[in-house]
Structures are given as C-alpha cells and as structure tokens.
PDB file of C-alpha atoms in Angstrom:
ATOM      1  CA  UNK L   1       0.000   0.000   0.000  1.00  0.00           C
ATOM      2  CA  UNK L   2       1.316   3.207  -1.572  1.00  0.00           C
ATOM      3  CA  UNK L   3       0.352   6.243   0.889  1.00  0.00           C
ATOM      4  CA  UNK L   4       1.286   9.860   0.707  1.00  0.00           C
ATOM      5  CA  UNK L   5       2.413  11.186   4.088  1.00  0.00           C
ATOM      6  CA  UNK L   6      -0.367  13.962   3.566  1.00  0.00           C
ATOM      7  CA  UNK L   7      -3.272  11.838   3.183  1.00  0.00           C
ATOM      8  CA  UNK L   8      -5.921  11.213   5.648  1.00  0.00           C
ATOM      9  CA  UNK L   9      -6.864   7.909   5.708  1.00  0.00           C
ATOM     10  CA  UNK L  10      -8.794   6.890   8.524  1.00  0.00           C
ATOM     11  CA  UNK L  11      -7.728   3.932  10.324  1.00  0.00           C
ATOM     12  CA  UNK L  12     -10.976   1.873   9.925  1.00  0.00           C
ATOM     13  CA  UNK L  13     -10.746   2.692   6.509  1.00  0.00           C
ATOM     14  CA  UNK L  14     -10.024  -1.119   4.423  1.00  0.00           C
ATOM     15  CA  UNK L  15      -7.457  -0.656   1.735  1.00  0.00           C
ATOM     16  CA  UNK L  16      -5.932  -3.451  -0.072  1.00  0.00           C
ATOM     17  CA  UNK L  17      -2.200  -3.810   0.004  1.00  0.00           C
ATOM     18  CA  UNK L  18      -1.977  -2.638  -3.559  1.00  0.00           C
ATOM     19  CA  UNK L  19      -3.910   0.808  -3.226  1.00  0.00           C
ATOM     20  CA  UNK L  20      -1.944   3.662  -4.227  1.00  0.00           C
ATOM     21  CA  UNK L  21      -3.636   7.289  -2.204  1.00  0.00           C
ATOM     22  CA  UNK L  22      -2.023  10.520  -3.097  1.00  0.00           C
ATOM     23  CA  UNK L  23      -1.117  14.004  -1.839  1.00  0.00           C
ATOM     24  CA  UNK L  24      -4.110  15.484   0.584  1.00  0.00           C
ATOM     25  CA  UNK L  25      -6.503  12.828  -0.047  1.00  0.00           C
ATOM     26  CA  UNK L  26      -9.256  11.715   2.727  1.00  0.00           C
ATOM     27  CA  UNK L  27     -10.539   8.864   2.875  1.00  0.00           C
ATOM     28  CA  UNK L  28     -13.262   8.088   5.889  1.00  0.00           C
ATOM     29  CA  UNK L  29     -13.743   5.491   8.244  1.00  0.00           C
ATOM     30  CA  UNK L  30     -16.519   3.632   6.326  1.00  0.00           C
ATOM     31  CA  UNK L  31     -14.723   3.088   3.064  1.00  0.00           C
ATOM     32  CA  UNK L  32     -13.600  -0.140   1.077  1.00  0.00           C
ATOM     33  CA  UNK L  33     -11.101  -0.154  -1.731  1.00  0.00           C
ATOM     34  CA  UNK L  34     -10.144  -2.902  -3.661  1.00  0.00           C
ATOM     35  CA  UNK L  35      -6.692  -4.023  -4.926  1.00  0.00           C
ATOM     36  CA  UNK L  36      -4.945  -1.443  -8.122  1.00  0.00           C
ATOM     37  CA  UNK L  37      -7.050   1.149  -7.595  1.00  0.00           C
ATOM     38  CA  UNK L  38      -5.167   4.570  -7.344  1.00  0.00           C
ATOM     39  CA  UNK L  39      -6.922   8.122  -5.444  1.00  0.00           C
ATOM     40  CA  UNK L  40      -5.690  10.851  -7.089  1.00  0.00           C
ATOM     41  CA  UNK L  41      -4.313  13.909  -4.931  1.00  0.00           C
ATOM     42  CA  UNK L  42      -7.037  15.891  -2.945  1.00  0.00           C
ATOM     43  CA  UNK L  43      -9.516  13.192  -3.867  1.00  0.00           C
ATOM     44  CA  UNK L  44     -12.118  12.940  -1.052  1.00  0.00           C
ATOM     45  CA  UNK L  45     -14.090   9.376  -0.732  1.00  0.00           C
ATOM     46  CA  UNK L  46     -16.337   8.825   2.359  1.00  0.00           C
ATOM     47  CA  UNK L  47     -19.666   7.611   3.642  1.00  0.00           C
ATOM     48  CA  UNK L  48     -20.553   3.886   3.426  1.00  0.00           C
ATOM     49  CA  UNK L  49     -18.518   3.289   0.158  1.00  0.00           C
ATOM     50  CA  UNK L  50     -17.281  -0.111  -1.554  1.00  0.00           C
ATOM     51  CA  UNK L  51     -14.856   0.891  -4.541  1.00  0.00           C
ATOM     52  CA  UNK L  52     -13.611  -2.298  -6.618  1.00  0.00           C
ATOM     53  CA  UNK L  53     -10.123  -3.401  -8.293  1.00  0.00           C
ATOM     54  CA  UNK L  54      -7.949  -1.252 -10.595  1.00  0.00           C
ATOM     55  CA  UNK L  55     -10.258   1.869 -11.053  1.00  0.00           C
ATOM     56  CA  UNK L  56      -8.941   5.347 -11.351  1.00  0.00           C
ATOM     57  CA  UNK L  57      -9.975   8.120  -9.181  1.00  0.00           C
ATOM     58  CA  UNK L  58      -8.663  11.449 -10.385  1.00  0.00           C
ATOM     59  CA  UNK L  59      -7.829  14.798  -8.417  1.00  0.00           C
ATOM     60  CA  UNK L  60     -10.561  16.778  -6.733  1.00  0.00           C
ATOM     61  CA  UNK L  61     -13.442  14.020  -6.980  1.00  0.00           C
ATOM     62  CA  UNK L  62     -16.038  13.709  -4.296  1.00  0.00           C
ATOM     63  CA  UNK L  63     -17.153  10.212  -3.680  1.00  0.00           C
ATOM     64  CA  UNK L  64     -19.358   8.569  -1.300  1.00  0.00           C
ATOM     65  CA  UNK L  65     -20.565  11.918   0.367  1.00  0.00           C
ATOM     66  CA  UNK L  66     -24.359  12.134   1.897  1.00  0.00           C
ATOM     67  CA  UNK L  67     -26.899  12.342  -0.935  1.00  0.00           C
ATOM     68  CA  UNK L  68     -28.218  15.758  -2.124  1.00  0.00           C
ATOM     69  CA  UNK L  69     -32.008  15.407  -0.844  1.00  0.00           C
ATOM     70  CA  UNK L  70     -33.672  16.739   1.818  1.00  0.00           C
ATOM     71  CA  UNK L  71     -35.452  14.167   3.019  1.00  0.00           C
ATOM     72  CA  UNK L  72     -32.364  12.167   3.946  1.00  0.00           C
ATOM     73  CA  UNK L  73     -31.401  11.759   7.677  1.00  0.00           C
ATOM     74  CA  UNK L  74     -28.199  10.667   7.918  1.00  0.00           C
ATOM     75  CA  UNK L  75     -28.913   6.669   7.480  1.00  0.00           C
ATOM     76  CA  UNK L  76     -26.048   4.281   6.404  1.00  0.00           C
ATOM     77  CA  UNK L  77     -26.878   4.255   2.826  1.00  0.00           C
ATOM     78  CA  UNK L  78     -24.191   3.107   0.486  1.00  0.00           C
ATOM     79  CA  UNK L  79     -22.297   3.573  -2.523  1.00  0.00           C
ATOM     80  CA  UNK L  80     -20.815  -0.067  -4.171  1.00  0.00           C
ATOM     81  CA  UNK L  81     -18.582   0.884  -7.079  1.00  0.00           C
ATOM     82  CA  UNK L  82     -17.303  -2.373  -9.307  1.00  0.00           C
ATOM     83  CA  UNK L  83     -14.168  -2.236 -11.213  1.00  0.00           C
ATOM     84  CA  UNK L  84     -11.798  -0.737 -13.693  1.00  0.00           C
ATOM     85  CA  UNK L  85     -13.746   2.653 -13.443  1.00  0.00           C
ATOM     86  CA  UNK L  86     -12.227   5.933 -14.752  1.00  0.00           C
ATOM     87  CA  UNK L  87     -13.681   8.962 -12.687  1.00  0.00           C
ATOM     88  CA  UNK L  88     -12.330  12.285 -13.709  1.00  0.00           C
ATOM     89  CA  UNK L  89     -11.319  15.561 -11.889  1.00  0.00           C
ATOM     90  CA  UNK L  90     -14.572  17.359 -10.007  1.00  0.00           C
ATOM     91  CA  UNK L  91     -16.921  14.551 -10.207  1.00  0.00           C
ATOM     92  CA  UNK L  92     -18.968  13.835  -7.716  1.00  0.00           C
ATOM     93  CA  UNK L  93     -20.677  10.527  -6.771  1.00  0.00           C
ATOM     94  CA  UNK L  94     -23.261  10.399  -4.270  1.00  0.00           C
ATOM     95  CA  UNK L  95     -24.550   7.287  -1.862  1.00  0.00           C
ATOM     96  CA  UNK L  96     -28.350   6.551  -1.769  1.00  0.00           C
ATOM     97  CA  UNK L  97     -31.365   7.391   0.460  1.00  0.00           C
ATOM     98  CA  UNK L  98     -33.516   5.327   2.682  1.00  0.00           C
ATOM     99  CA  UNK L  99     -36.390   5.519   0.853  1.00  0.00           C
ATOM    100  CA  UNK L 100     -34.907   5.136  -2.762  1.00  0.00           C
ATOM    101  CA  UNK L 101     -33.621   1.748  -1.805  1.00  0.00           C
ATOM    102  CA  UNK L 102     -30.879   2.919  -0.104  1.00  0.00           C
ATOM    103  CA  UNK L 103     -27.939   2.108  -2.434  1.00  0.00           C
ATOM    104  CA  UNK L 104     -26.348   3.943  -6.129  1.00  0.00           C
ATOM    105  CA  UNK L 105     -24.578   1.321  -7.590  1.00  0.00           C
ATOM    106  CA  UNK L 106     -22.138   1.769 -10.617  1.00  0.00           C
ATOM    107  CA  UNK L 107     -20.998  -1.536 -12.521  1.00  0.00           C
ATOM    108  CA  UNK L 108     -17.343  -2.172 -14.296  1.00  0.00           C
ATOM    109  CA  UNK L 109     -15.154  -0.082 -17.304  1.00  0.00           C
ATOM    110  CA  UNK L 110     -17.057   3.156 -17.138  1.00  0.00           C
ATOM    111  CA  UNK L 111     -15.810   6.600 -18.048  1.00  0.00           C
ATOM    112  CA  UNK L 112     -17.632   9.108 -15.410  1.00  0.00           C
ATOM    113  CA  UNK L 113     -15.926  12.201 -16.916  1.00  0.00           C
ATOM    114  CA  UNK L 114     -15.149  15.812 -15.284  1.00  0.00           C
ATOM    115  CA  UNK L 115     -17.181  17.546 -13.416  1.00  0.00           C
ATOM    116  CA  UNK L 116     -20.235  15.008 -13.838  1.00  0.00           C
ATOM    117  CA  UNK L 117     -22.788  14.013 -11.686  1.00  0.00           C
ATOM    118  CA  UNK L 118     -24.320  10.753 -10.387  1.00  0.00           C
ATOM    119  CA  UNK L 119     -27.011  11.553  -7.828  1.00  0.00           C
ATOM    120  CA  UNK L 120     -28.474   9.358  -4.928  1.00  0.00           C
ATOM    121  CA  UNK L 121     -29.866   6.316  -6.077  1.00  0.00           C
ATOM    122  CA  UNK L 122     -28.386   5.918  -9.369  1.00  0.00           C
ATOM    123  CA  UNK L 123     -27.855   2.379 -11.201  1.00  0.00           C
ATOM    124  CA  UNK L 124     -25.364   2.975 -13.947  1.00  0.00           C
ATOM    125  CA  UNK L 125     -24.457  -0.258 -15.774  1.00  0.00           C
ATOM    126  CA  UNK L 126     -20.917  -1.450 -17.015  1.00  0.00           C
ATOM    127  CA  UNK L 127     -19.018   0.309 -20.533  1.00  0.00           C
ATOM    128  CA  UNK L 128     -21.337   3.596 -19.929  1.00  0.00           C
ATOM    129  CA  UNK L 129     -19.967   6.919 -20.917  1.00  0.00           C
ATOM    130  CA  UNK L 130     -20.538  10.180 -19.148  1.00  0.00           C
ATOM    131  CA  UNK L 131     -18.936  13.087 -20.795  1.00  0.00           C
ATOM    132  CA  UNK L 132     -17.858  16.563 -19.029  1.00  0.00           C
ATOM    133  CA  UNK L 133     -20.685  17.892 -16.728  1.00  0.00           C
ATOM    134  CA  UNK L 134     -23.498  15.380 -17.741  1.00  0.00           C
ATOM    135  CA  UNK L 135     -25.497  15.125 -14.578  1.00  0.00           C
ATOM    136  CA  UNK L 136     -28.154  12.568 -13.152  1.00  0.00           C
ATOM    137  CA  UNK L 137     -30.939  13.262 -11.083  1.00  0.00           C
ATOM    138  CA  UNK L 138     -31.515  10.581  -8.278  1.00  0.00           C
ATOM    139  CA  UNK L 139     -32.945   7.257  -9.721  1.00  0.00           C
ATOM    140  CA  UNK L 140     -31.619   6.788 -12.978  1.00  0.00           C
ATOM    141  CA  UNK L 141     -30.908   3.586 -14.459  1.00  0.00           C
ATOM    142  CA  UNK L 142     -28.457   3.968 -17.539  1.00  0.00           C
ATOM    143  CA  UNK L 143     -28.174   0.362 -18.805  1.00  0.00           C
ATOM    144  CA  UNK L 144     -24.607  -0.421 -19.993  1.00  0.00           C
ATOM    145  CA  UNK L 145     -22.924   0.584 -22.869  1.00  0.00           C
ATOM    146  CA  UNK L 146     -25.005   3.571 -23.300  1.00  0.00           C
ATOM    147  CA  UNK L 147     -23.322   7.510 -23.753  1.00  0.00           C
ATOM    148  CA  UNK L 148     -24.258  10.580 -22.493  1.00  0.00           C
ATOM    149  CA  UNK L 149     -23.360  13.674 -24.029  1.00  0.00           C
ATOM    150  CA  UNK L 150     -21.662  16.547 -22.473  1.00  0.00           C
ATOM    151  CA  UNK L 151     -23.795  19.235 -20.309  1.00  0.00           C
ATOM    152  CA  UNK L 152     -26.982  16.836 -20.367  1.00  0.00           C
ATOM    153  CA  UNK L 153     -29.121  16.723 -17.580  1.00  0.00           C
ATOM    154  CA  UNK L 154     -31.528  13.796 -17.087  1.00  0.00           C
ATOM    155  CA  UNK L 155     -34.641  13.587 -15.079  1.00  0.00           C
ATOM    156  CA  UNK L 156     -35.012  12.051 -12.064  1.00  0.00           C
ATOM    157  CA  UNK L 157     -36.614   7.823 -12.482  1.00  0.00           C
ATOM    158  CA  UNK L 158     -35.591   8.634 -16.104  1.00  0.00           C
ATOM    159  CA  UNK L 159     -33.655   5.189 -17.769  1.00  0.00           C
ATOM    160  CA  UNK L 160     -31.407   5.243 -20.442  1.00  0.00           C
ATOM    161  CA  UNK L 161     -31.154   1.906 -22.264  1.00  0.00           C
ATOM    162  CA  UNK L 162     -28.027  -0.083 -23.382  1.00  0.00           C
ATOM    163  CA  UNK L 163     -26.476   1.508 -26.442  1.00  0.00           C
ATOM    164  CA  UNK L 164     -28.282   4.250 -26.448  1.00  0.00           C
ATOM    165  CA  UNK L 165     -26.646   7.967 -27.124  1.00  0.00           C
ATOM    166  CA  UNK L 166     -27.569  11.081 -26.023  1.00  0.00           C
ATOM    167  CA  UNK L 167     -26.207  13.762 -27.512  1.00  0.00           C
ATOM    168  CA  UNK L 168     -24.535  16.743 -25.955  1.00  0.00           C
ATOM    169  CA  UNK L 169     -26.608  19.479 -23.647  1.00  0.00           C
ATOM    170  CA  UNK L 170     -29.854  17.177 -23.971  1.00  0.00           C
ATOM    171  CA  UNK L 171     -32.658  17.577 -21.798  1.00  0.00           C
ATOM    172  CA  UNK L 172     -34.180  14.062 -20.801  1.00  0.00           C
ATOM    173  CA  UNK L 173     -37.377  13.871 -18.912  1.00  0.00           C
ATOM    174  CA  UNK L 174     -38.340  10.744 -20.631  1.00  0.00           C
ATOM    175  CA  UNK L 175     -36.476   7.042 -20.769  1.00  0.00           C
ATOM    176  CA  UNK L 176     -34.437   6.629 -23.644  1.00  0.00           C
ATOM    177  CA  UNK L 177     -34.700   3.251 -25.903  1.00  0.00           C
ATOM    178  CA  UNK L 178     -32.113   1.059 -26.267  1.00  0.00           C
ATOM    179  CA  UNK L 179     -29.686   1.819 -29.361  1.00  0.00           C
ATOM    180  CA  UNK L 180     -31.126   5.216 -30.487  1.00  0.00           C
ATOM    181  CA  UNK L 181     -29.956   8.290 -30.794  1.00  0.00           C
ATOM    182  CA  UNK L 182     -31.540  11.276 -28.880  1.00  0.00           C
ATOM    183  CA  UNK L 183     -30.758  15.361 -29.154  1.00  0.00           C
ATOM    184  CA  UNK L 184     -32.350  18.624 -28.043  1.00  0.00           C
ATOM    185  CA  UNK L 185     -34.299  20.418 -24.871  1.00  0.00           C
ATOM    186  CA  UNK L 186     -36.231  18.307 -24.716  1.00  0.00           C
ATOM    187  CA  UNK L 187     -35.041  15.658 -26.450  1.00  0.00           C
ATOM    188  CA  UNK L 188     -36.241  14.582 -29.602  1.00  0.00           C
ATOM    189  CA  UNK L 189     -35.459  11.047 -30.877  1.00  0.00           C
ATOM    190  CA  UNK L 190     -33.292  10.601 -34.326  1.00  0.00           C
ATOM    191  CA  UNK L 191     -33.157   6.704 -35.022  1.00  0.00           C
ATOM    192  CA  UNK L 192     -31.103   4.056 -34.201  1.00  0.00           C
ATOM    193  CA  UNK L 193     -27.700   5.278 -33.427  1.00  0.00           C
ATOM    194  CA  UNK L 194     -26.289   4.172 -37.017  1.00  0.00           C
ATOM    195  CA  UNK L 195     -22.484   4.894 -36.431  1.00  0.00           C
ATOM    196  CA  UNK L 196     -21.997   4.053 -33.278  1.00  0.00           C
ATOM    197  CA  UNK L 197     -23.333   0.750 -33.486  1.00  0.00           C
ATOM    198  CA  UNK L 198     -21.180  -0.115 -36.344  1.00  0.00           C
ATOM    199  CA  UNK L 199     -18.186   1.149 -34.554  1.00  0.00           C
ATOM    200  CA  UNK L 200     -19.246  -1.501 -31.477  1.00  0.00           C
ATOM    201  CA  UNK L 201     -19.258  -4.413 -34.275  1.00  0.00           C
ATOM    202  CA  UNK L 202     -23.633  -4.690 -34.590  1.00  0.00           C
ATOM    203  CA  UNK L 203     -23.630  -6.379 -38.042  1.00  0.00           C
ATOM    204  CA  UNK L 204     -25.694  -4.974 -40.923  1.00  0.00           C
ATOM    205  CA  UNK L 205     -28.305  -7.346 -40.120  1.00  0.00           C
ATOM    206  CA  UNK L 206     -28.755  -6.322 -36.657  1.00  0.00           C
ATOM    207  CA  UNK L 207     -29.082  -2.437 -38.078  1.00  0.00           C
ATOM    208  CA  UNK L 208     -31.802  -2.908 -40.633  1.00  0.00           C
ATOM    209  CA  UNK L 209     -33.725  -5.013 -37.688  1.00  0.00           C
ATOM    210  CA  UNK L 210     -33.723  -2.328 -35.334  1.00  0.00           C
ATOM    211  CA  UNK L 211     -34.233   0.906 -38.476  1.00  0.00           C
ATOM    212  CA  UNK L 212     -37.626  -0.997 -39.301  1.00  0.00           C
ATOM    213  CA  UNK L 213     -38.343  -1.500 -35.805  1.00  0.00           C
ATOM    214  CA  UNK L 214     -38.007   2.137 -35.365  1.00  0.00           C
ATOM    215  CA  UNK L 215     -40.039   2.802 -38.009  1.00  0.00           C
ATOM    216  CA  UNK L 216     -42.647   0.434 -36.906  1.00  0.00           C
ATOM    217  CA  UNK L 217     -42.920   1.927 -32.792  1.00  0.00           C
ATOM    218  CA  UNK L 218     -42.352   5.643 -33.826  1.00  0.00           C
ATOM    219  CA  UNK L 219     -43.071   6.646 -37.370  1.00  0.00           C
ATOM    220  CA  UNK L 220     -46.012   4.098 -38.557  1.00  0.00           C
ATOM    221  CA  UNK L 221     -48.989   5.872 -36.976  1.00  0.00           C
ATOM    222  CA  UNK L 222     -49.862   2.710 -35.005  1.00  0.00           C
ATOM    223  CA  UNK L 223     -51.188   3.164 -31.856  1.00  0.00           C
ATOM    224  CA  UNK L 224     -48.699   2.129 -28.985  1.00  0.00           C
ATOM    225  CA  UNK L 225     -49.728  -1.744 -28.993  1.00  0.00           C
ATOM    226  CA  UNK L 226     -50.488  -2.425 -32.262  1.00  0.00           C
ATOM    227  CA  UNK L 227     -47.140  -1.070 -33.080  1.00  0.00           C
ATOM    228  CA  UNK L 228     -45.376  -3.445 -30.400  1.00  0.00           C
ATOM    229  CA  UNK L 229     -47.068  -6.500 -31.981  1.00  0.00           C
ATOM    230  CA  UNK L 230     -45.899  -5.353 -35.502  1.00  0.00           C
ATOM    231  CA  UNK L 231     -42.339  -4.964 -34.508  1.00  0.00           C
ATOM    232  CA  UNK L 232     -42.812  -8.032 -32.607  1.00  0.00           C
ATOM    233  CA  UNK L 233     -43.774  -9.948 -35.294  1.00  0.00           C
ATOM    234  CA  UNK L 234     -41.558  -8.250 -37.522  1.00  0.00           C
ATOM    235  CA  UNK L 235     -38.608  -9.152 -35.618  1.00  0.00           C
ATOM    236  CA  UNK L 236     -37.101 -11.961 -37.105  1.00  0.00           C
ATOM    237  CA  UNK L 237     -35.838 -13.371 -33.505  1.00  0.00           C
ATOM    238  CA  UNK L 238     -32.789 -10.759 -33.688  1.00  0.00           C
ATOM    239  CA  UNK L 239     -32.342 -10.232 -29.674  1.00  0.00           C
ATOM    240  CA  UNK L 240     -31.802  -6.482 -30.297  1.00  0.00           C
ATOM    241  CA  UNK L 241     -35.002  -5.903 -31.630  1.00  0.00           C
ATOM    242  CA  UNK L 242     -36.624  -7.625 -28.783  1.00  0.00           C
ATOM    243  CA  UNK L 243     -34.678  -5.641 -26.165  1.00  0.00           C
ATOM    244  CA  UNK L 244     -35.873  -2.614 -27.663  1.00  0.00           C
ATOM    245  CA  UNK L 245     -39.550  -3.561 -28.396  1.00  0.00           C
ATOM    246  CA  UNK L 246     -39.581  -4.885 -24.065  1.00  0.00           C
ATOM    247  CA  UNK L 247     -37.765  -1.734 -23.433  1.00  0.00           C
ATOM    248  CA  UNK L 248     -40.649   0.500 -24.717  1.00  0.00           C
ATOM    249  CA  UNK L 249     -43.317  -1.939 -23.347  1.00  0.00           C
ATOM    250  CA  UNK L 250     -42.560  -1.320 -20.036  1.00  0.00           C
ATOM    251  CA  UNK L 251     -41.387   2.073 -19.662  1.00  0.00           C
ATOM    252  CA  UNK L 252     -43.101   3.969 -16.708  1.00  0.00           C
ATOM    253  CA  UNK L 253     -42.133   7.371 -17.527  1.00  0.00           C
ATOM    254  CA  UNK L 254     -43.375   6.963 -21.491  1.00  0.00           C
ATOM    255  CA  UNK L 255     -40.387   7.030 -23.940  1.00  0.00           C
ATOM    256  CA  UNK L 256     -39.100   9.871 -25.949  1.00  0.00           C
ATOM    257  CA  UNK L 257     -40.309   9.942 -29.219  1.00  0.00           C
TER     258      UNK L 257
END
C-alpha cells in the first residue's frame, strides 16, 4: 500500500495492500477499496462506500458523500462501485437514500468524466460513458454501454437503455430506448444510433432489424400496442429488436419519441 504522508486515511478505513492514495486525499472510516485502484491527490471518498479493483480516481473528486435530498437523515446508505472505473477531476458521486432503496450502484469499465454528476440512487451499468458535466438526477438507471453527451441533464426515475446515445446538452425527462440516438431540450429522438453501433461491431443485419423497428414503434402511426405487436412480429428473432420492443413496453415514464 502506496500512501502519501499527507493523506488522511482513517484507520478503519479497508485498503488493499496494492492501493496507491495521493497528496491530501481523505478517505473516511466507512470506506472499502479494492486491490490497483489509485486516489488521485485531494480526492475525497467517504460515507458507506465499496470501490472495486484497478479503477482510477482522479484529483478533486467527491465520492461517497451524503446524498443531495432533503429528506435524507443521515442513514447508512451506500455507494458499491465495481471495477476498472475511470472517474475524472470534479466529479462527484453520491450514496443513496432510505427511501430510494438505499444504495447507487455503478458496474465495471465506465468513463464518469469531469465535473459530472451521479445523484443518490443511481444504477449505472458497465461500458457507460458520461462526458464533461453530464449530470443525473436521483434514480436513474443507464443500462450499460449507453453515452451521455456533455452538459446533459436527465430527469429524475428517467432510464437510459443499453447503447443508447444522447447527444450533448440534452434535456431528458423521458427514458431513452435502447440503441437510439436522442438530441435537443427536450429531447427529440433521431433513429437508431447508425455509427456508433457499427463502430461496437452490430452487423448490418442487426441495423436494418432495429431501423424498421423504429419505423414500426415511432413513425407508422400505429397506436402504442399495435405497433409493439408489428415490430414483434416483424422481428425476425434478432435479440436487439426484442430488447428494444420490451424496453418500450414497459417504460413507466413513457419514452421519448
């Protein structure tokens, strides 16, 4: 264990042997770090925290702290962080609240970049992307491999689902479906998200599936069911295209359209 002589770690603080802390860090009595990982200088982790292996925790990020919501009262909610994370200068993570289920949880190989946001109660997947001050309200679920753009702010019980992108200073007060591509205040929906999914290796195949079932749920004039059955039917068994149509079947908030 690698610690600089001007950290504050607190001594029921459990570090693995391999954790590297530098210059003015704190680190609080309730925290759990896992082999690799490395606190960058003035980093400041507390609270009821787990933090896996091998993730990254830049200068000047706040992690752990008490959740911004004024109904909290001080409970021993958690934050449980998985592993090979990347979490930039400024951001700030926050633990859950008692009556939101009492944990924000954040999976394995995400980018959280500077100065953004993840707010009590948040379940962020694995592979997400977070670019500079994106910010989530308290109870989003982002579902993994999805992007959000830079300056975007997202709604509170608002989910995002896996692959989808959101571009940059987008207002979402609706969930996102899986594998589209969203812009605006509010946000309007574009399509499936053509380029990046051929950059992640989706064959051509899976592509046309999911254009027609876009076309089918948002641009056919169907009513909401008939529409699902359609793109149901019209599915050809690709998985993707059944994620998507059970995405928009269930979606409590409605889905942006």
């Amino acid at each position: 264990m690698e610690i600089h002589p001007t950290a504050i770690v607190d001594p029921k603080a459990e570090l693995a042997d391999t954790v590297v802390v530098h210059a003015y860090s704190v680190i609080g009595p309730n925290v759990t770090i896992g082999s690799g990982t490395v606190v960058g200088a003035h980093a400041m982790i507390d609270g009821w925290t787990t933090i896996g292996e091998d993730n990254q925790i830049f200068p000047f990020s706040a992690i752990g702290f008490a959740p911004q919501d004024l109904k909290y009262r001080g409970g021993p909610t958690r934050l449980v962080i998985g592993n090979r994370n990347i979490i930039r200068e400024y951001a700030t993570i926050h633990r859950g609240t008692e009556g939101g289920g009492g944990v924000t949880r954040m999976g394995d190989d995400n980018l959280i970049m500077a100065y953004a946001h993840v707010a009590h109660d948040c379940v962020i997947g694995s592979g997400v992307i977070m670019a500079n001050a994106a910010t989530l309200a308290g109870h989003v679920h982002i579902d993994d491999h999805a992007v959000v753009g830079g300056l975007s702010a997202v709604h509170q019980f608002v989910r995002i689902g896996t692959h989808a992108y959101i571009g940059g200073m987008a207002g979402i007060n609706k969930d996102i479906p899986p594998y589209m591509l969203v812009s605006g205040v509010p946000a309007k929906l574009y399509g499936p998200n053509f380029i990046g999914l051929k950059r992640k290796g989706f064959s051509d195949e899976t592509i046309l599936a999911l254009k027609r079932a876009y076309k089918t749920l948002f641009r056919s004039g169907l009513t909401l069911q008939e529409a699902l059955e359609r793109a149901d039917q019209e599915s050809d068994h690709v998985p993707e295209v059944k994620i998507l149509v059970d995405f928009v079947r269930h979606s409590e908030r409605g889905v942006t359209r």
